[in-house]
Every structure is written in structure tokens, then in C-alpha cells.
mmCIF file of C-alpha atoms in Angstrom:
data_model
loop_
_atom_site.group_PDB
_atom_site.id
_atom_site.type_symbol
_atom_site.label_atom_id
_atom_site.label_comp_id
_atom_site.label_asym_id
_atom_site.label_seq_id
_atom_site.Cartn_x
_atom_site.Cartn_y
_atom_site.Cartn_z
ATOM 1 C CA MET M 1 35.199 26.950 31.106
ATOM 2 C CA ASP M 2 32.687 28.066 29.538
ATOM 3 C CA GLU M 3 29.395 26.790 29.700
ATOM 4 C CA LEU M 4 27.502 25.335 27.620
ATOM 5 C CA LYS M 5 23.950 27.604 27.371
ATOM 6 C CA GLU M 6 20.601 25.385 27.181
ATOM 7 C CA ILE M 7 18.460 26.187 24.041
ATOM 8 C CA GLU M 8 15.822 28.333 25.035
ATOM 9 C CA ARG M 9 12.940 26.319 25.049
ATOM 10 C CA THR M 10 10.838 28.376 22.649
ATOM 11 C CA PRO M 11 7.005 27.284 21.846
ATOM 12 C CA GLU M 12 8.945 26.839 18.292
ATOM 13 C CA VAL M 13 11.533 24.611 19.619
ATOM 14 C CA ILE M 14 8.872 22.535 21.767
ATOM 15 C CA ALA M 15 7.151 22.299 18.244
ATOM 16 C CA ALA M 16 10.254 20.958 16.419
ATOM 17 C CA GLU M 17 10.373 18.279 19.386
ATOM 18 C CA ILE M 18 6.767 16.466 19.146
ATOM 19 C CA ILE M 19 6.654 16.484 15.738
ATOM 20 C CA ALA M 20 10.278 14.264 15.915
ATOM 21 C CA LEU M 21 8.612 12.631 18.673
ATOM 22 C CA GLN M 22 5.009 11.943 16.940
ATOM 23 C CA ASN M 23 7.170 11.006 13.534
ATOM 24 C CA GLN M 24 9.538 8.446 15.615
ATOM 25 C CA ALA M 25 5.991 6.681 17.267
ATOM 26 C CA ARG M 26 4.648 6.239 13.552
ATOM 27 C CA ARG M 27 8.010 4.153 12.956
ATOM 28 C CA ILE M 28 7.639 2.492 16.451
ATOM 29 C CA LEU M 29 4.264 1.912 15.530
ATOM 30 C CA LEU M 30 4.057 0.523 12.141
ATOM 31 C CA THR M 31 7.404 -1.642 12.226
ATOM 32 C CA SER M 32 5.776 -3.718 15.216
ATOM 33 C CA ALA M 33 2.610 -3.899 13.047
ATOM 34 C CA ILE M 34 4.696 -5.522 10.266
ATOM 35 C CA GLU M 35 6.571 -7.576 13.187
ATOM 36 C CA VAL M 36 3.271 -8.571 14.342
ATOM 37 C CA GLY M 37 2.011 -9.489 10.796
ATOM 38 C CA ARG M 38 4.899 -11.701 10.597
ATOM 39 C CA ARG M 39 4.338 -13.685 13.905
ATOM 40 C CA LEU M 40 0.862 -13.945 12.932
ATOM 41 C CA VAL M 41 2.314 -15.453 9.091
ATOM 42 C CA GLU M 42 4.886 -17.816 10.980
ATOM 43 C CA ALA M 43 1.660 -18.315 13.921
ATOM 44 C CA LYS M 44 -0.673 -19.464 10.732
ATOM 45 C CA GLN M 45 1.503 -21.585 9.007
ATOM 46 C CA LYS M 46 2.085 -24.219 12.407
ATOM 47 C CA LEU M 47 -1.750 -24.582 13.235
ATOM 48 C CA ILE M 48 -4.020 -27.151 12.104
ATOM 49 C CA HIS M 49 -6.508 -26.199 9.467
ATOM 50 C CA GLY M 50 -9.308 -24.420 10.938
ATOM 51 C CA GLU M 51 -7.928 -23.857 14.091
ATOM 52 C CA TRP M 52 -6.782 -19.997 12.971
ATOM 53 C CA LEU M 53 -9.438 -18.258 14.095
ATOM 54 C CA GLN M 54 -10.243 -19.578 17.346
ATOM 55 C CA TRP M 55 -6.161 -19.129 18.074
ATOM 56 C CA LEU M 56 -6.724 -15.352 16.816
ATOM 57 C CA GLU M 57 -9.593 -14.928 19.430
ATOM 58 C CA ASN M 58 -8.105 -17.295 22.659
ATOM 59 C CA SER M 59 -4.133 -16.625 22.089
ATOM 60 C CA VAL M 60 -4.649 -12.790 21.245
ATOM 61 C CA GLY M 61 -7.359 -11.526 21.328
ATOM 62 C CA TYR M 62 -7.728 -10.369 17.339
ATOM 63 C CA SER M 63 -10.353 -10.236 14.662
ATOM 64 C CA TYR M 64 -10.019 -11.692 11.849
ATOM 65 C CA ARG M 65 -10.276 -8.320 10.260
ATOM 66 C CA LYS M 66 -7.285 -7.071 12.556
ATOM 67 C CA ALA M 67 -5.046 -10.223 11.534
ATOM 68 C CA ALA M 68 -5.430 -9.652 8.369
ATOM 69 C CA ASN M 69 -4.786 -6.195 8.082
ATOM 70 C CA LEU M 70 -0.946 -6.619 10.322
ATOM 71 C CA ILE M 71 -0.884 -9.550 7.919
ATOM 72 C CA GLY M 72 -1.305 -7.394 4.843
ATOM 73 C CA LEU M 73 1.629 -4.636 6.458
ATOM 74 C CA TYR M 74 3.790 -7.644 6.656
ATOM 75 C CA GLU M 75 3.229 -8.647 2.991
ATOM 76 C CA ALA M 76 3.073 -5.420 2.270
ATOM 77 C CA TYR M 77 5.886 -3.613 4.011
ATOM 78 C CA GLY M 78 7.948 -6.489 5.599
ATOM 79 C CA GLN M 79 10.379 -7.047 3.171
ATOM 80 C CA ALA M 80 10.663 -3.638 1.618
ATOM 81 C CA ASN M 81 13.041 -0.674 2.218
ATOM 82 C CA LEU M 82 10.571 0.585 5.649
ATOM 83 C CA GLN M 83 13.096 4.524 4.556
ATOM 84 C CA GLN M 84 10.568 4.529 1.810
ATOM 85 C CA TYR M 85 7.458 4.160 4.350
ATOM 86 C CA ALA M 86 8.959 5.526 6.943
ATOM 87 C CA ASN M 87 6.578 8.409 7.814
ATOM 88 C CA LEU M 88 3.315 7.059 7.614
ATOM 89 C CA SER M 89 1.127 6.273 9.624
ATOM 90 C CA TYR M 90 -0.233 2.438 10.320
ATOM 91 C CA SER M 91 -3.616 3.751 9.302
ATOM 92 C CA GLN M 92 -1.643 5.424 6.627
ATOM 93 C CA ALA M 93 0.110 1.919 5.481
ATOM 94 C CA ILE M 94 -3.579 0.474 5.665
ATOM 95 C CA ILE M 95 -5.504 2.644 3.575
ATOM 96 C CA LEU M 96 -2.415 2.143 0.808
ATOM 97 C CA LEU M 97 -3.001 -1.627 0.499
ATOM 98 C CA GLY M 98 -5.807 -0.609 -1.669
ATOM 99 C CA LEU M 99 -2.820 0.050 -4.435
ATOM 100 C CA PRO M 100 -1.342 -2.539 -6.611
ATOM 101 C CA GLU M 101 2.568 -2.796 -5.579
ATOM 102 C CA SER M 102 3.653 -1.214 -8.154
ATOM 103 C CA GLU M 103 1.578 1.642 -8.092
ATOM 104 C CA ARG M 104 2.055 2.101 -3.790
ATOM 105 C CA GLU M 105 6.204 3.902 -4.192
ATOM 106 C CA GLN M 106 4.850 6.221 -7.139
ATOM 107 C CA PHE M 107 2.063 7.074 -5.394
ATOM 108 C CA ILE M 108 3.077 8.063 -2.312
ATOM 109 C CA GLN M 109 6.339 10.295 -4.386
ATOM 110 C CA GLU M 110 3.379 11.664 -6.068
ATOM 111 C CA LEU M 111 1.337 13.135 -3.029
ATOM 112 C CA ASP M 112 2.241 15.242 0.048
ATOM 113 C CA ILE M 113 0.463 12.007 2.283
ATOM 114 C CA GLU M 114 1.934 13.323 5.588
ATOM 115 C CA SER M 115 -0.601 16.484 5.350
ATOM 116 C CA MET M 116 -3.414 14.798 4.719
ATOM 117 C CA SER M 117 -6.310 13.208 6.453
ATOM 118 C CA LYS M 118 -7.379 9.858 6.828
ATOM 119 C CA ARG M 119 -10.593 10.435 4.445
ATOM 120 C CA GLN M 120 -8.758 12.721 2.088
ATOM 121 C CA LEU M 121 -6.106 9.945 1.530
ATOM 122 C CA GLU M 122 -8.498 6.604 1.591
ATOM 123 C CA LYS M 123 -10.512 9.483 -1.491
ATOM 124 C CA ALA M 124 -7.434 9.695 -3.502
ATOM 125 C CA VAL M 125 -6.435 5.920 -3.127
ATOM 126 C CA GLN M 126 -10.182 5.105 -4.390
ATOM 127 C CA GLU M 127 -9.721 7.288 -7.573
ATOM 128 C CA ARG M 128 -5.865 6.153 -8.199
ATOM 129 C CA LYS M 129 -7.611 2.740 -7.996
ATOM 130 C CA ALA M 130 -10.234 3.893 -10.375
ATOM 131 C CA ALA M 131 -8.687 5.298 -13.111
ATOM 132 C CA LEU M 132 -5.924 2.003 -12.930
ATOM 133 C CA GLU M 133 -9.476 0.329 -13.760
ATOM 134 C CA LYS M 134 -10.606 2.617 -16.128
ATOM 135 C CA TYR M 135 -6.505 2.452 -17.992
ATOM 136 C CA GLU M 136 -7.013 -1.480 -17.718
ATOM 137 C CA GLN M 137 -10.251 -1.668 -19.696
ATOM 138 C CA ALA M 138 -8.728 0.922 -22.389
ATOM 139 C CA LYS M 139 -6.119 -1.299 -22.761
ATOM 140 C CA ALA M 140 -8.320 -4.157 -23.539
ATOM 141 C CA GLU M 141 -10.234 -2.403 -25.666
ATOM 142 C CA GLU M 142 -7.462 -1.467 -27.741
ATOM 143 C CA GLU M 143 -6.511 -5.264 -28.064
ATOM 144 C CA LYS M 144 -10.250 -5.787 -28.952
ATOM 145 C CA LEU M 145 -9.621 -3.627 -31.325
ATOM 146 C CA LYS M 146 -6.477 -4.392 -32.864
ATOM 147 C CA ASN M 147 -7.596 -8.070 -33.279
ATOM 148 C CA SER M 148 -10.356 -7.099 -34.690
ATOM 149 C CA LEU M 149 -8.749 -5.632 -37.273
ATOM 150 C CA LYS M 150 -6.421 -8.656 -37.807
ATOM 151 C CA GLU M 151 -9.346 -10.119 -38.759
ATOM 152 C CA GLN M 152 -10.649 -7.616 -41.227
ATOM 153 C CA GLU M 153 -7.283 -6.955 -43.008
ATOM 154 C CA GLN M 154 -6.634 -10.931 -42.971
ATOM 155 C CA LYS M 155 -10.355 -10.953 -44.901
ATOM 156 C CA ILE M 156 -9.609 -8.567 -47.251
ATOM 157 C CA THR M 157 -6.235 -10.515 -47.846
ATOM 158 C CA ASN M 158 -8.119 -14.247 -48.134
ATOM 159 C CA LEU M 159 -10.714 -12.019 -50.396
ATOM 160 C CA VAL M 160 -8.143 -10.393 -52.824
ATOM 161 C CA LEU M 161 -6.662 -14.117 -53.577
ATOM 162 C CA GLU M 162 -10.023 -15.497 -54.540
ATOM 163 C CA ARG M 163 -10.270 -12.824 -56.746
ATOM 164 C CA ASP M 164 -6.885 -13.154 -58.908
#
């Protein structure tokens, strides 16, 4: 019987194994954080108004901000197909909460988020948010101008009718 040769453990093979383990850890961490968020939502619903912050501190040792982040992850990604977010780290997923849900998936597809530092991603998210705000302002201004044009057209029509 031929013995199977063991793959030579070159630095490249070791690097590939490390990257695979890092990706697996990212998926597990994000999935776990989403599940913690799900349970925090459940606990909050069962508590009497005013008990939430004390329960967080005494029962799980979380600050309000930490709990809000975990709940945000659950609300943003808990119902989604996690495959599209599989390569996100916990920090990246938190940063992406700064974008509207309707923009998040497209943003991920457009950028190589995996290779971005935390600061680069934060900057890209801020730039996208600023661009979205400018777009919304431009749409609102366009709507105002359309309405103003309609009013002017109506005034002209009225003047023409009065003249006749």
C-alpha cells in the first residue's frame, strides 16, 4: 500500500492555515455577537421598565453602549443571510451600522473591506454618509424647485385667463 505523502509544511501552507483560522474565528465571533444581541433583546422585553441598565451591569457586566452595539448587530444582521457578511470582523460590522441598511450591502460589494483598516473603513463610511446626505438635500431642493415652478406656471395661467 502506498502511504499518502504529508503536505510539506512550508511558510505558504502555514500562512494559508492561519488565514483560514482567522476567517473562521471572525465568523464565529460575529455570529456569537449577533446571538448575544438576540438574547439581550429577549431579556429587555421581559424586564420591567427601568430595570434594564441595572440588569445589564449586574447580570452580564455590560455597559449600555456594549449592549446597544450587540443589539444593533442582531437587528442589522440577525435576519440577514450571514454569508454576505461572513468575512466581516466584529469591529467592521459595528462600523457598518453607521450606514442605512439599504446602503450597507452595496457598500460592502463596492469596497474591499477586508483589506481596510478600522480607520479607513470609518472614513469611508463617513464619506458615504456625507454623500447620501448631500444627495437627499439635492432631492429635497429639486422637489422645492419643481413645486415653485408649478406655482409659477399656475400664476401665469391665472394671469392669462384674467387677461382674456
